[in-house]
JSON list of C-alpha atoms in Angstrom, two decimals:
[
{"chain": "A", "resi": 275, "resn": "MET", "atom": "CA", "xyz": [-13.76, 0.05, -15.47]},
{"chain": "A", "resi": 276, "resn": "GLU", "atom": "CA", "xyz": [-17.16, 1.09, -16.51]},
{"chain": "A", "resi": 277, "resn": "ILE", "atom": "CA", "xyz": [-19.40, 4.20, -14.23]},
{"chain": "A", "resi": 278, "resn": "THR", "atom": "CA", "xyz": [-22.93, 2.12, -13.92]},
{"chain": "A", "resi": 279, "resn": "GLU", "atom": "CA", "xyz": [-24.64, 4.98, -12.14]},
{"chain": "A", "resi": 280, "resn": "ILE", "atom": "CA", "xyz": [-24.35, 8.81, -12.08]},
{"chain": "A", "resi": 281, "resn": "ARG", "atom": "CA", "xyz": [-26.30, 11.10, -9.91]},
{"chain": "A", "resi": 282, "resn": "ILE", "atom": "CA", "xyz": [-26.65, 15.21, -10.20]},
{"chain": "A", "resi": 283, "resn": "LYS", "atom": "CA", "xyz": [-27.48, 17.13, -7.75]},
{"chain": "A", "resi": 284, "resn": "LEU", "atom": "CA", "xyz": [-27.49, 21.05, -9.31]},
{"chain": "A", "resi": 285, "resn": "MET", "atom": "CA", "xyz": [-26.66, 23.75, -7.70]},
{"chain": "A", "resi": 286, "resn": "GLU", "atom": "CA", "xyz": [-29.46, 26.85, -7.72]},
{"chain": "A", "resi": 287, "resn": "SER", "atom": "CA", "xyz": [-26.88, 29.37, -6.82]},
{"chain": "A", "resi": 288, "resn": "SER", "atom": "CA", "xyz": [-24.95, 30.72, -9.70]},
{"chain": "A", "resi": 289, "resn": "GLU", "atom": "CA", "xyz": [-23.09, 33.38, -7.71]},
{"chain": "A", "resi": 290, "resn": "ASP", "atom": "CA", "xyz": [-20.36, 30.71, -7.06]},
{"chain": "A", "resi": 291, "resn": "ARG", "atom": "CA", "xyz": [-18.36, 28.16, -9.73]},
{"chain": "A", "resi": 292, "resn": "LEU", "atom": "CA", "xyz": [-20.12, 25.61, -8.41]},
{"chain": "A", "resi": 293, "resn": "ARG", "atom": "CA", "xyz": [-22.69, 23.96, -10.69]},
{"chain": "A", "resi": 294, "resn": "ALA", "atom": "CA", "xyz": [-23.79, 20.39, -8.84]},
{"chain": "A", "resi": 295, "resn": "PHE", "atom": "CA", "xyz": [-22.63, 17.61, -6.84]},
{"chain": "A", "resi": 296, "resn": "CYS", "atom": "CA", "xyz": [-22.15, 14.59, -8.25]},
{"chain": "A", "resi": 297, "resn": "SER", "atom": "CA", "xyz": [-22.14, 11.32, -6.81]},
{"chain": "A", "resi": 298, "resn": "ILE", "atom": "CA", "xyz": [-20.70, 7.61, -9.25]},
{"chain": "A", "resi": 299, "resn": "THR", "atom": "CA", "xyz": [-20.81, 4.23, -8.94]},
{"chain": "A", "resi": 300, "resn": "ILE", "atom": "CA", "xyz": [-18.33, 2.36, -10.35]},
{"chain": "A", "resi": 301, "resn": "ASP", "atom": "CA", "xyz": [-18.51, -1.67, -11.29]},
{"chain": "A", "resi": 302, "resn": "GLY", "atom": "CA", "xyz": [-22.34, -1.24, -9.84]},
{"chain": "A", "resi": 303, "resn": "CYS", "atom": "CA", "xyz": [-20.24, -2.02, -6.27]},
{"chain": "A", "resi": 304, "resn": "PHE", "atom": "CA", "xyz": [-18.69, 0.79, -5.79]},
{"chain": "A", "resi": 305, "resn": "VAL", "atom": "CA", "xyz": [-19.68, 4.70, -4.68]},
{"chain": "A", "resi": 306, "resn": "VAL", "atom": "CA", "xyz": [-17.87, 7.65, -4.72]},
{"chain": "A", "resi": 307, "resn": "ARG", "atom": "CA", "xyz": [-19.62, 10.64, -3.37]},
{"chain": "A", "resi": 308, "resn": "ASP", "atom": "CA", "xyz": [-18.85, 14.21, -3.08]},
{"chain": "A", "resi": 309, "resn": "LEU", "atom": "CA", "xyz": [-17.43, 14.97, -6.87]},
{"chain": "A", "resi": 310, "resn": "LYS", "atom": "CA", "xyz": [-18.65, 18.92, -7.53]},
{"chain": "A", "resi": 311, "resn": "ILE", "atom": "CA", "xyz": [-18.87, 19.98, -11.47]},
{"chain": "A", "resi": 312, "resn": "ILE", "atom": "CA", "xyz": [-16.70, 23.59, -11.47]},
{"chain": "A", "resi": 313, "resn": "ASP", "atom": "CA", "xyz": [-17.37, 25.93, -14.10]},
{"chain": "A", "resi": 314, "resn": "GLY", "atom": "CA", "xyz": [-13.75, 26.87, -15.53]},
{"chain": "A", "resi": 315, "resn": "ALA", "atom": "CA", "xyz": [-12.20, 28.97, -18.12]},
{"chain": "A", "resi": 316, "resn": "ASN", "atom": "CA", "xyz": [-13.05, 26.17, -20.52]},
{"chain": "A", "resi": 317, "resn": "GLY", "atom": "CA", "xyz": [-16.31, 24.63, -19.85]},
{"chain": "A", "resi": 318, "resn": "PRO", "atom": "CA", "xyz": [-17.21, 22.87, -16.71]},
{"chain": "A", "resi": 319, "resn": "PHE", "atom": "CA", "xyz": [-15.16, 20.21, -15.36]},
{"chain": "A", "resi": 320, "resn": "VAL", "atom": "CA", "xyz": [-15.30, 17.12, -12.72]},
{"chain": "A", "resi": 321, "resn": "ALA", "atom": "CA", "xyz": [-13.11, 17.85, -9.08]},
{"chain": "A", "resi": 322, "resn": "MET", "atom": "CA", "xyz": [-12.96, 15.38, -7.08]},
{"chain": "A", "resi": 323, "resn": "PRO", "atom": "CA", "xyz": [-13.65, 15.12, -3.10]},
{"chain": "A", "resi": 324, "resn": "SER", "atom": "CA", "xyz": [-11.45, 16.66, -1.38]},
{"chain": "A", "resi": 325, "resn": "ARG", "atom": "CA", "xyz": [-10.70, 17.46, 2.46]},
{"chain": "A", "resi": 326, "resn": "LYS", "atom": "CA", "xyz": [-9.23, 20.72, 4.31]},
{"chain": "A", "resi": 327, "resn": "LEU", "atom": "CA", "xyz": [-5.60, 19.54, 5.76]},
{"chain": "A", "resi": 328, "resn": "THR", "atom": "CA", "xyz": [-5.04, 20.25, 8.94]},
{"chain": "A", "resi": 329, "resn": "GLY", "atom": "CA", "xyz": [-2.51, 20.81, 11.10]},
{"chain": "A", "resi": 330, "resn": "HIS", "atom": "CA", "xyz": [-1.82, 20.65, 15.03]},
{"chain": "A", "resi": 331, "resn": "CYS", "atom": "CA", "xyz": [-1.81, 23.48, 17.72]},
{"chain": "A", "resi": 332, "resn": "ASN", "atom": "CA", "xyz": [2.10, 23.91, 19.33]},
{"chain": "A", "resi": 333, "resn": "ARG", "atom": "CA", "xyz": [0.11, 24.43, 22.99]},
{"chain": "A", "resi": 334, "resn": "CYS", "atom": "CA", "xyz": [-3.28, 21.54, 23.04]},
{"chain": "A", "resi": 335, "resn": "HIS", "atom": "CA", "xyz": [-2.20, 19.69, 19.69]},
{"chain": "A", "resi": 336, "resn": "HIS", "atom": "CA", "xyz": [-5.77, 19.88, 18.73]},
{"chain": "A", "resi": 337, "resn": "LYS", "atom": "CA", "xyz": [-6.23, 19.77, 14.84]},
{"chain": "A", "resi": 338, "resn": "ASN", "atom": "CA", "xyz": [-7.08, 22.20, 12.70]},
{"chain": "A", "resi": 339, "resn": "HIS", "atom": "CA", "xyz": [-7.54, 23.83, 9.14]},
{"chain": "A", "resi": 340, "resn": "LEU", "atom": "CA", "xyz": [-3.92, 25.23, 8.06]},
{"chain": "A", "resi": 341, "resn": "ARG", "atom": "CA", "xyz": [-5.58, 28.85, 7.41]},
{"chain": "A", "resi": 342, "resn": "ALA", "atom": "CA", "xyz": [-6.75, 29.41, 11.00]},
{"chain": "A", "resi": 343, "resn": "ALA", "atom": "CA", "xyz": [-5.39, 32.15, 12.67]},
{"chain": "A", "resi": 344, "resn": "TYR", "atom": "CA", "xyz": [-6.01, 30.87, 16.15]},
{"chain": "A", "resi": 345, "resn": "CYS", "atom": "CA", "xyz": [-6.57, 27.52, 17.91]},
{"chain": "A", "resi": 346, "resn": "ASN", "atom": "CA", "xyz": [-10.49, 26.18, 17.92]},
{"chain": "A", "resi": 347, "resn": "HIS", "atom": "CA", "xyz": [-9.61, 24.75, 21.37]},
{"chain": "A", "resi": 348, "resn": "CYS", "atom": "CA", "xyz": [-7.41, 26.75, 23.72]},
{"chain": "A", "resi": 349, "resn": "GLY", "atom": "CA", "xyz": [-7.61, 30.32, 21.11]},
{"chain": "A", "resi": 350, "resn": "ASN", "atom": "CA", "xyz": [-3.63, 29.81, 20.54]},
{"chain": "A", "resi": 351, "resn": "LYS", "atom": "CA", "xyz": [-2.46, 31.88, 17.75]},
{"chain": "A", "resi": 352, "resn": "LEU", "atom": "CA", "xyz": [-0.96, 30.06, 15.09]},
{"chain": "A", "resi": 353, "resn": "SER", "atom": "CA", "xyz": [1.59, 30.27, 13.04]},
{"chain": "A", "resi": 354, "resn": "PHE", "atom": "CA", "xyz": [1.43, 27.07, 10.07]},
{"chain": "A", "resi": 355, "resn": "ASP", "atom": "CA", "xyz": [2.47, 29.54, 7.57]},
{"chain": "A", "resi": 356, "resn": "SER", "atom": "CA", "xyz": [5.80, 29.99, 9.44]},
{"chain": "A", "resi": 357, "resn": "GLU", "atom": "CA", "xyz": [7.91, 28.28, 6.69]},
{"chain": "A", "resi": 358, "resn": "GLY", "atom": "CA", "xyz": [5.94, 29.51, 3.56]},
{"chain": "A", "resi": 359, "resn": "ALA", "atom": "CA", "xyz": [4.18, 25.91, 2.91]},
{"chain": "A", "resi": 360, "resn": "LEU", "atom": "CA", "xyz": [1.30, 27.74, 1.92]},
{"chain": "A", "resi": 361, "resn": "ASP", "atom": "CA", "xyz": [2.21, 29.73, -0.99]},
{"chain": "A", "resi": 362, "resn": "SER", "atom": "CA", "xyz": [-0.62, 28.23, -3.39]},
{"chain": "A", "resi": 363, "resn": "PRO", "atom": "CA", "xyz": [-4.29, 27.13, -2.52]},
{"chain": "A", "resi": 364, "resn": "GLN", "atom": "CA", "xyz": [-3.26, 23.67, -4.01]},
{"chain": "A", "resi": 365, "resn": "LYS", "atom": "CA", "xyz": [-1.58, 22.56, -1.00]},
{"chain": "A", "resi": 366, "resn": "LEU", "atom": "CA", "xyz": [-5.38, 23.41, 1.50]},
{"chain": "A", "resi": 367, "resn": "TYR", "atom": "CA", "xyz": [-6.54, 20.30, 0.45]},
{"chain": "A", "resi": 368, "resn": "ALA", "atom": "CA", "xyz": [-6.48, 16.80, -0.23]},
{"chain": "A", "resi": 369, "resn": "ASP", "atom": "CA", "xyz": [-8.05, 14.87, -2.27]},
{"chain": "A", "resi": 370, "resn": "VAL", "atom": "CA", "xyz": [-9.80, 11.90, -0.94]},
{"chain": "A", "resi": 371, "resn": "ALA", "atom": "CA", "xyz": [-10.38, 9.70, -4.16]},
{"chain": "A", "resi": 372, "resn": "HIS", "atom": "CA", "xyz": [-8.96, 10.56, -7.54]},
{"chain": "A", "resi": 373, "resn": "PRO", "atom": "CA", "xyz": [-8.13, 8.87, -10.68]},
{"chain": "A", "resi": 374, "resn": "ILE", "atom": "CA", "xyz": [-5.05, 7.46, -10.95]},
{"chain": "A", "resi": 375, "resn": "ASN", "atom": "CA", "xyz": [-3.90, 8.12, -14.51]},
{"chain": "A", "resi": 376, "resn": "SER", "atom": "CA", "xyz": [-5.16, 10.64, -17.31]},
{"chain": "A", "resi": 377, "resn": "GLU", "atom": "CA", "xyz": [-7.47, 7.91, -19.27]},
{"chain": "A", "resi": 378, "resn": "CYS", "atom": "CA", "xyz": [-9.59, 7.57, -16.40]},
{"chain": "A", "resi": 379, "resn": "ARG", "atom": "CA", "xyz": [-9.65, 11.07, -15.14]},
{"chain": "A", "resi": 380, "resn": "GLU", "atom": "CA", "xyz": [-10.69, 11.92, -19.07]},
{"chain": "A", "resi": 381, "resn": "LEU", "atom": "CA", "xyz": [-13.60, 8.59, -18.87]},
{"chain": "A", "resi": 382, "resn": "ILE", "atom": "CA", "xyz": [-14.93, 10.01, -15.49]},
{"chain": "A", "resi": 383, "resn": "GLN", "atom": "CA", "xyz": [-15.08, 13.42, -16.35]},
{"chain": "A", "resi": 384, "resn": "ASP", "atom": "CA", "xyz": [-16.68, 12.76, -20.15]},
{"chain": "A", "resi": 385, "resn": "ALA", "atom": "CA", "xyz": [-19.45, 10.58, -18.73]},
{"chain": "A", "resi": 386, "resn": "VAL", "atom": "CA", "xyz": [-19.91, 13.26, -15.48]},
{"chain": "A", "resi": 387, "resn": "ILE", "atom": "CA", "xyz": [-20.12, 16.28, -17.92]},
{"chain": "A", "resi": 388, "resn": "GLN", "atom": "CA", "xyz": [-22.64, 14.11, -20.08]},
{"chain": "A", "resi": 389, "resn": "GLU", "atom": "CA", "xyz": [-24.88, 13.31, -17.31]},
{"chain": "A", "resi": 390, "resn": "PHE", "atom": "CA", "xyz": [-24.39, 16.56, -16.13]},
{"chain": "A", "resi": 391, "resn": "GLU", "atom": "CA", "xyz": [-25.77, 18.51, -19.55]},
{"chain": "A", "resi": 392, "resn": "ALA", "atom": "CA", "xyz": [-28.75, 15.71, -19.59]},
{"chain": "A", "resi": 393, "resn": "GLU", "atom": "CA", "xyz": [-29.57, 16.84, -16.12]},
{"chain": "A", "resi": 394, "resn": "LEU", "atom": "CA", "xyz": [-29.66, 20.37, -17.06]},
{"chain": "A", "resi": 395, "resn": "LYS", "atom": "CA", "xyz": [-32.43, 19.41, -19.93]},
{"chain": "A", "resi": 396, "resn": "ARG", "atom": "CA", "xyz": [-34.38, 17.69, -17.28]},
{"chain": "A", "resi": 397, "resn": "CYS", "atom": "CA", "xyz": [-34.71, 20.37, -14.66]},
{"chain": "A", "resi": 398, "resn": "GLN", "atom": "CA", "xyz": [-36.67, 22.23, -16.65]},
{"chain": "A", "resi": 399, "resn": "GLN", "atom": "CA", "xyz": [-39.29, 19.58, -16.84]},
{"chain": "A", "resi": 400, "resn": "PRO", "atom": "CA", "xyz": [-42.53, 19.53, -14.81]},
{"chain": "A", "resi": 401, "resn": "GLY", "atom": "CA", "xyz": [-42.44, 18.34, -11.65]},
{"chain": "A", "resi": 402, "resn": "TYR", "atom": "CA", "xyz": [-38.51, 17.77, -12.06]},
{"chain": "A", "resi": 403, "resn": "ARG", "atom": "CA", "xyz": [-36.73, 16.25, -9.19]},
{"chain": "A", "resi": 404, "resn": "SER", "atom": "CA", "xyz": [-33.46, 15.39, -8.32]},
{"chain": "A", "resi": 405, "resn": "ARG", "atom": "CA", "xyz": [-31.99, 11.73, -7.95]},
{"chain": "A", "resi": 406, "resn": "TYR", "atom": "CA", "xyz": [-29.21, 12.59, -5.78]},
{"chain": "A", "resi": 407, "resn": "ASP", "atom": "CA", "xyz": [-32.27, 13.59, -2.98]},
{"chain": "A", "resi": 408, "resn": "ASP", "atom": "CA", "xyz": [-32.82, 9.64, -2.87]},
{"chain": "A", "resi": 409, "resn": "ASP", "atom": "CA", "xyz": [-29.90, 9.51, -0.59]},
{"chain": "A", "resi": 410, "resn": "PHE", "atom": "CA", "xyz": [-29.02, 6.16, -2.46]},
{"chain": "A", "resi": 411, "resn": "ALA", "atom": "CA", "xyz": [-31.83, 4.03, -0.40]},
{"chain": "A", "resi": 412, "resn": "ASP", "atom": "CA", "xyz": [-32.22, 1.84, -3.13]},
{"chain": "A", "resi": 413, "resn": "ALA", "atom": "CA", "xyz": [-28.60, 1.28, -3.84]},
{"chain": "A", "resi": 414, "resn": "GLY", "atom": "CA", "xyz": [-27.90, -2.78, -3.97]},
{"chain": "A", "resi": 415, "resn": "GLU", "atom": "CA", "xyz": [-31.26, -3.64, -4.88]},
{"chain": "A", "resi": 416, "resn": "GLU", "atom": "CA", "xyz": [-30.35, -5.05, -7.78]},
{"chain": "A", "resi": 417, "resn": "VAL", "atom": "CA", "xyz": [-27.80, -7.32, -6.44]},
{"chain": "A", "resi": 418, "resn": "GLU", "atom": "CA", "xyz": [-28.52, -10.29, -4.93]},
{"chain": "A", "resi": 419, "resn": "ALA", "atom": "CA", "xyz": [-27.70, -11.04, -1.25]},
{"chain": "A", "resi": 420, "resn": "ALA", "atom": "CA", "xyz": [-24.68, -13.43, -1.13]},
{"chain": "A", "resi": 421, "resn": "LEU", "atom": "CA", "xyz": [-24.94, -15.87, 2.53]},
{"chain": "A", "resi": 422, "resn": "ILE", "atom": "CA", "xyz": [-21.38, -15.78, 4.59]},
{"chain": "A", "resi": 423, "resn": "ASP", "atom": "CA", "xyz": [-21.11, -19.31, 6.31]},
{"chain": "A", "resi": 424, "resn": "PRO", "atom": "CA", "xyz": [-19.69, -19.35, 9.79]},
{"chain": "A", "resi": 425, "resn": "PRO", "atom": "CA", "xyz": [-16.26, -19.82, 10.37]},
{"chain": "A", "resi": 426, "resn": "HIS", "atom": "CA", "xyz": [-16.99, -23.31, 12.21]},
{"chain": "A", "resi": 427, "resn": "PRO", "atom": "CA", "xyz": [-20.28, -25.06, 12.24]},
{"chain": "A", "resi": 428, "resn": "SER", "atom": "CA", "xyz": [-20.83, -25.44, 15.40]},
{"chain": "A", "resi": 429, "resn": "PRO", "atom": "CA", "xyz": [-18.73, -23.42, 17.98]},
{"chain": "A", "resi": 430, "resn": "THR", "atom": "CA", "xyz": [-17.57, -24.47, 21.22]},
{"chain": "A", "resi": 431, "resn": "PRO", "atom": "CA", "xyz": [-19.02, -22.74, 23.94]},
{"chain": "A", "resi": 432, "resn": "PRO", "atom": "CA", "xyz": [-16.31, -20.64, 26.37]},
{"chain": "A", "resi": 433, "resn": "LYS", "atom": "CA", "xyz": [-14.87, -22.93, 29.17]},
{"chain": "A", "resi": 434, "resn": "GLN", "atom": "CA", "xyz": [-16.77, -22.50, 32.39]},
{"chain": "A", "resi": 435, "resn": "ARG", "atom": "CA", "xyz": [-15.18, -21.94, 35.94]},
{"chain": "A", "resi": 436, "resn": "PRO", "atom": "CA", "xyz": [-15.82, -24.00, 38.84]},
{"chain": "A", "resi": 437, "resn": "VAL", "atom": "CA", "xyz": [-18.37, -21.93, 40.39]},
{"chain": "A", "resi": 438, "resn": "ASP", "atom": "CA", "xyz": [-16.65, -20.67, 43.76]},
{"chain": "A", "resi": 439, "resn": "ARG", "atom": "CA", "xyz": [-17.23, -18.04, 46.58]},
{"chain": "A", "resi": 440, "resn": "PRO", "atom": "CA", "xyz": [-14.64, -16.25, 46.67]},
{"chain": "A", "resi": 441, "resn": "ALA", "atom": "CA", "xyz": [-16.13, -13.73, 49.54]},
{"chain": "A", "resi": 442, "resn": "GLU", "atom": "CA", "xyz": [-16.15, -16.53, 51.82]},
{"chain": "A", "resi": 443, "resn": "ARG", "atom": "CA", "xyz": [-12.88, -18.25, 51.36]},
{"chain": "A", "resi": 444, "resn": "ARG", "atom": "CA", "xyz": [-11.23, -14.63, 52.16]},
{"chain": "A", "resi": 445, "resn": "GLU", "atom": "CA", "xyz": [-13.26, -14.47, 55.26]},
{"chain": "A", "resi": 446, "resn": "GLU", "atom": "CA", "xyz": [-11.88, -17.96, 56.41]},
{"chain": "A", "resi": 447, "resn": "ASN", "atom": "CA", "xyz": [-8.80, -16.68, 55.51]},
{"chain": "A", "resi": 448, "resn": "LEU", "atom": "CA", "xyz": [-9.16, -13.61, 57.74]},
{"chain": "A", "resi": 449, "resn": "ALA", "atom": "CA", "xyz": [-10.29, -14.89, 60.62]},
{"chain": "A", "resi": 450, "resn": "GLY", "atom": "CA", "xyz": [-7.71, -17.77, 61.37]},
{"chain": "A", "resi": 451, "resn": "HIS", "atom": "CA", "xyz": [-4.87, -14.55, 60.62]},
{"chain": "A", "resi": 452, "resn": "ASP", "atom": "CA", "xyz": [-3.71, -11.94, 62.62]},
{"chain": "A", "resi": 453, "resn": "ASN", "atom": "CA", "xyz": [-1.30, -10.94, 60.20]},
{"chain": "A", "resi": 454, "resn": "ASP", "atom": "CA", "xyz": [-0.61, -7.81, 59.05]},
{"chain": "A", "resi": 455, "resn": "ASP", "atom": "CA", "xyz": [2.26, -8.16, 56.47]},
{"chain": "A", "resi": 456, "resn": "PHE", "atom": "CA", "xyz": [1.61, -6.81, 52.66]},
{"chain": "A", "resi": 457, "resn": "GLY", "atom": "CA", "xyz": [-0.19, -8.83, 50.58]},
{"chain": "A", "resi": 458, "resn": "ALA", "atom": "CA", "xyz": [-0.97, -10.85, 53.24]},
{"chain": "A", "resi": 459, "resn": "GLY", "atom": "CA", "xyz": [-4.56, -12.22, 53.12]},
{"chain": "A", "resi": 460, "resn": "ILE", "atom": "CA", "xyz": [-5.35, -11.75, 49.19]},
{"chain": "A", "resi": 461, "resn": "PHE", "atom": "CA", "xyz": [-4.88, -15.43, 48.53]}
]
């Protein structure tokens, strides 16, 4: 696995531990976005993209975040923590993408932190603009376009039904019969 591109968006508010957002491209063909670079006790570290875990309201079954006190849909008081399942903040989020082993995690972290430090130096230069803001408009320009052949060289047209006038047939059937039985006159 090779990390072929890293884009960093520095966060200017230093009140929080969040230093930057990051995206990585793996082998020039797979992008993982919204990695976070966070100040830790031992320096910056990379947090994988994650989402808040949700639970369903007992009344309306609408999804709500696990720390919500009331349902966002019906206003019912929620009690997700009744089993004591929310003892730690780690259980509030689930990784969207993450490395399988520590070797891969270290590879990603080392490459991202190195690029983060380079981005910190670049931001000191006049006219600096983050490449992260390009919104990946140029992603894939270096890759040749692949043509995909259709599954069949010449697809056959769908079968045509003979043109029939069902309204005229119904009128003929109804005119000749005065049957009031259930379903009479349908066919």
